[in-house]
Amino acid sequence: LPSLHAWLWLPQVRGGRGGARAIVFVVGLAGPALLLSSFALRFGLGLDAPWYLAALAAVGYVGVVPVVISLAFAACGAQLVTVASGRYAPYPAAADRSARGPLRELVRVTVLRTRARRRVTEERRRAFGG
């Protein structure tokens, strides 16, 4: 199978619609799916195969390096999902963002008040030579 970033170099995929990009993305992830299906079918695990592999890593049967590589692969896959779906974009400017909802406003006020209290406490500590 070609590498996962190979779809960027295919002209019919790069300028095309999301369907071609999605197909190439799914083909790129066929390797991990083949590994999971192999465990699921060979050992009769079914949908418990990912948990079985996680348990092998937890008890130390699988080393740290393959686990780290697998996590990095999953992170790259998540980034490729955002690119393939067209949702990857820089953070919008303040003028382009929507208004804060009540929950975001509550979090903002709470954080600002906590910072103000810490600042006052720090100033008092310095004033008293602490």
mmCIF file of C-alpha atoms in Angstrom:
data_model
loop_
_atom_site.group_PDB
_atom_site.id
_atom_site.type_symbol
_atom_site.label_atom_id
_atom_site.label_comp_id
_atom_site.label_asym_id
_atom_site.label_seq_id
_atom_site.Cartn_x
_atom_site.Cartn_y
_atom_site.Cartn_z
ATOM 1 C CA LEU A 1 0.000 0.000 0.000
ATOM 2 C CA PRO A 2 1.220 3.531 -0.637
ATOM 3 C CA SER A 3 1.979 5.768 2.281
ATOM 4 C CA LEU A 4 -0.816 7.807 3.840
ATOM 5 C CA HIS A 5 0.425 11.119 2.515
ATOM 6 C CA ALA A 6 0.506 9.811 -1.062
ATOM 7 C CA TRP A 7 -3.053 11.047 -1.651
ATOM 8 C CA LEU A 8 -1.745 14.606 -1.567
ATOM 9 C CA TRP A 9 0.253 13.964 -4.727
ATOM 10 C CA LEU A 10 -2.570 12.435 -6.752
ATOM 11 C CA PRO A 11 -3.935 15.182 -8.998
ATOM 12 C CA GLN A 12 -7.358 13.527 -9.374
ATOM 13 C CA VAL A 13 -7.710 13.459 -5.573
ATOM 14 C CA ARG A 14 -6.138 16.783 -4.672
ATOM 15 C CA GLY A 15 -8.475 18.917 -6.754
ATOM 16 C CA GLY A 16 -11.451 16.581 -6.720
ATOM 17 C CA ARG A 17 -14.444 16.288 -4.482
ATOM 18 C CA GLY A 18 -14.457 14.769 -1.011
ATOM 19 C CA GLY A 19 -15.518 11.317 -2.241
ATOM 20 C CA ALA A 20 -12.214 10.527 -3.939
ATOM 21 C CA ARG A 21 -10.266 11.847 -0.963
ATOM 22 C CA ALA A 22 -12.348 9.747 1.423
ATOM 23 C CA ILE A 23 -11.768 6.591 -0.612
ATOM 24 C CA VAL A 24 -8.008 7.136 -0.681
ATOM 25 C CA PHE A 25 -8.039 7.860 3.049
ATOM 26 C CA VAL A 26 -9.917 4.636 3.816
ATOM 27 C CA VAL A 27 -7.505 2.633 1.649
ATOM 28 C CA GLY A 28 -4.606 4.171 3.584
ATOM 29 C CA LEU A 29 -6.089 2.958 6.860
ATOM 30 C CA ALA A 30 -6.626 -0.578 5.576
ATOM 31 C CA GLY A 31 -3.442 -1.819 7.300
ATOM 32 C CA PRO A 32 -4.575 -1.188 10.885
ATOM 33 C CA ALA A 33 -8.050 -2.483 10.022
ATOM 34 C CA LEU A 34 -6.468 -5.662 8.660
ATOM 35 C CA LEU A 35 -4.457 -6.102 11.867
ATOM 36 C CA LEU A 36 -7.534 -5.675 14.067
ATOM 37 C CA SER A 37 -9.649 -7.987 11.919
ATOM 38 C CA SER A 38 -6.877 -10.592 12.014
ATOM 39 C CA PHE A 39 -6.920 -10.591 15.827
ATOM 40 C CA ALA A 40 -10.718 -10.518 15.890
ATOM 41 C CA LEU A 41 -11.126 -13.512 13.563
ATOM 42 C CA ARG A 42 -8.110 -15.622 14.519
ATOM 43 C CA PHE A 43 -8.733 -15.531 18.264
ATOM 44 C CA GLY A 44 -12.515 -15.212 18.126
ATOM 45 C CA LEU A 45 -12.475 -11.820 19.855
ATOM 46 C CA GLY A 46 -14.923 -9.986 17.635
ATOM 47 C CA LEU A 47 -15.268 -6.334 18.627
ATOM 48 C CA ASP A 48 -13.140 -6.928 21.739
ATOM 49 C CA ALA A 49 -9.937 -7.041 19.667
ATOM 50 C CA PRO A 50 -8.896 -3.405 20.418
ATOM 51 C CA TRP A 51 -9.402 -4.018 24.143
ATOM 52 C CA TYR A 52 -7.366 -7.227 23.900
ATOM 53 C CA LEU A 53 -4.494 -5.349 22.277
ATOM 54 C CA ALA A 54 -4.739 -2.632 24.951
ATOM 55 C CA ALA A 55 -4.634 -5.302 27.679
ATOM 56 C CA LEU A 56 -1.516 -6.822 26.106
ATOM 57 C CA ALA A 57 0.143 -3.411 26.289
ATOM 58 C CA ALA A 58 -1.062 -2.836 29.866
ATOM 59 C CA VAL A 59 0.436 -6.068 31.224
ATOM 60 C CA GLY A 60 3.736 -5.419 29.451
ATOM 61 C CA TYR A 61 3.513 -8.149 26.810
ATOM 62 C CA VAL A 62 3.731 -5.495 24.119
ATOM 63 C CA GLY A 63 6.572 -2.992 24.531
ATOM 64 C CA VAL A 64 6.316 0.759 24.887
ATOM 65 C CA VAL A 65 7.662 1.536 21.405
ATOM 66 C CA PRO A 66 4.850 -0.183 19.441
ATOM 67 C CA VAL A 67 2.262 1.498 21.648
ATOM 68 C CA VAL A 68 3.811 4.938 21.070
ATOM 69 C CA ILE A 69 4.010 4.283 17.327
ATOM 70 C CA SER A 70 0.350 3.214 17.309
ATOM 71 C CA LEU A 71 -0.690 6.363 19.156
ATOM 72 C CA ALA A 72 1.299 8.506 16.720
ATOM 73 C CA PHE A 73 -0.376 6.684 13.828
ATOM 74 C CA ALA A 74 -3.801 7.385 15.340
ATOM 75 C CA ALA A 75 -2.916 11.079 15.776
ATOM 76 C CA CYS A 76 -1.796 11.294 12.144
ATOM 77 C CA GLY A 77 -4.991 9.572 11.093
ATOM 78 C CA ALA A 78 -7.044 12.137 13.002
ATOM 79 C CA GLN A 79 -5.213 14.946 11.222
ATOM 80 C CA LEU A 80 -5.801 13.276 7.867
ATOM 81 C CA VAL A 81 -9.516 12.981 8.657
ATOM 82 C CA THR A 82 -9.715 16.733 9.154
ATOM 83 C CA VAL A 83 -7.823 17.391 5.914
ATOM 84 C CA ALA A 84 -9.822 14.862 3.887
ATOM 85 C CA SER A 85 -13.126 16.214 5.162
ATOM 86 C CA GLY A 86 -12.125 19.810 4.426
ATOM 87 C CA ARG A 87 -12.456 20.884 8.074
ATOM 88 C CA TYR A 88 -8.786 21.803 8.602
ATOM 89 C CA ALA A 89 -8.478 25.573 8.880
ATOM 90 C CA PRO A 90 -6.594 28.156 10.925
ATOM 91 C CA TYR A 91 -8.225 29.550 14.045
ATOM 92 C CA PRO A 92 -10.612 32.363 13.023
ATOM 93 C CA ALA A 93 -9.939 35.989 13.887
ATOM 94 C CA ALA A 94 -11.828 37.530 16.817
ATOM 95 C CA ALA A 95 -14.207 39.370 14.483
ATOM 96 C CA ASP A 96 -15.085 36.119 12.663
ATOM 97 C CA ARG A 97 -15.923 34.087 15.787
ATOM 98 C CA SER A 98 -19.488 33.656 16.953
ATOM 99 C CA ALA A 99 -20.711 35.193 20.188
ATOM 100 C CA ARG A 100 -20.001 33.259 23.350
ATOM 101 C CA GLY A 101 -22.841 31.181 24.694
ATOM 102 C CA PRO A 102 -23.852 31.150 28.350
ATOM 103 C CA LEU A 103 -21.560 28.256 29.265
ATOM 104 C CA ARG A 104 -18.491 29.782 27.607
ATOM 105 C CA GLU A 105 -19.258 33.125 29.243
ATOM 106 C CA LEU A 106 -19.537 31.441 32.663
ATOM 107 C CA VAL A 107 -16.170 29.727 32.172
ATOM 108 C CA ARG A 108 -14.590 33.006 31.034
ATOM 109 C CA VAL A 109 -15.902 34.951 34.043
ATOM 110 C CA THR A 110 -14.812 32.195 36.442
ATOM 111 C CA VAL A 111 -11.291 32.105 35.019
ATOM 112 C CA LEU A 112 -10.943 35.882 35.084
ATOM 113 C CA ARG A 113 -12.139 36.091 38.708
ATOM 114 C CA THR A 114 -9.776 33.318 39.766
ATOM 115 C CA ARG A 115 -6.852 35.109 38.127
ATOM 116 C CA ALA A 116 -7.816 38.386 39.817
ATOM 117 C CA ARG A 117 -7.956 36.694 43.245
ATOM 118 C CA ARG A 118 -4.555 35.093 42.717
ATOM 119 C CA ARG A 119 -3.115 38.423 41.671
ATOM 120 C CA VAL A 120 -4.461 40.145 44.825
ATOM 121 C CA THR A 121 -3.172 37.316 47.024
ATOM 122 C CA GLU A 122 0.260 37.524 45.393
ATOM 123 C CA GLU A 123 0.381 41.307 45.865
ATOM 124 C CA ARG A 124 -0.565 40.963 49.559
ATOM 125 C CA ARG A 125 2.090 38.312 50.074
ATOM 126 C CA ARG A 126 4.730 40.567 48.532
ATOM 127 C CA ALA A 127 3.531 43.575 50.564
ATOM 128 C CA PHE A 128 3.996 41.677 53.816
ATOM 129 C CA GLY A 129 7.436 40.409 52.797
ATOM 130 C CA GLY A 130 6.397 36.789 52.230
#
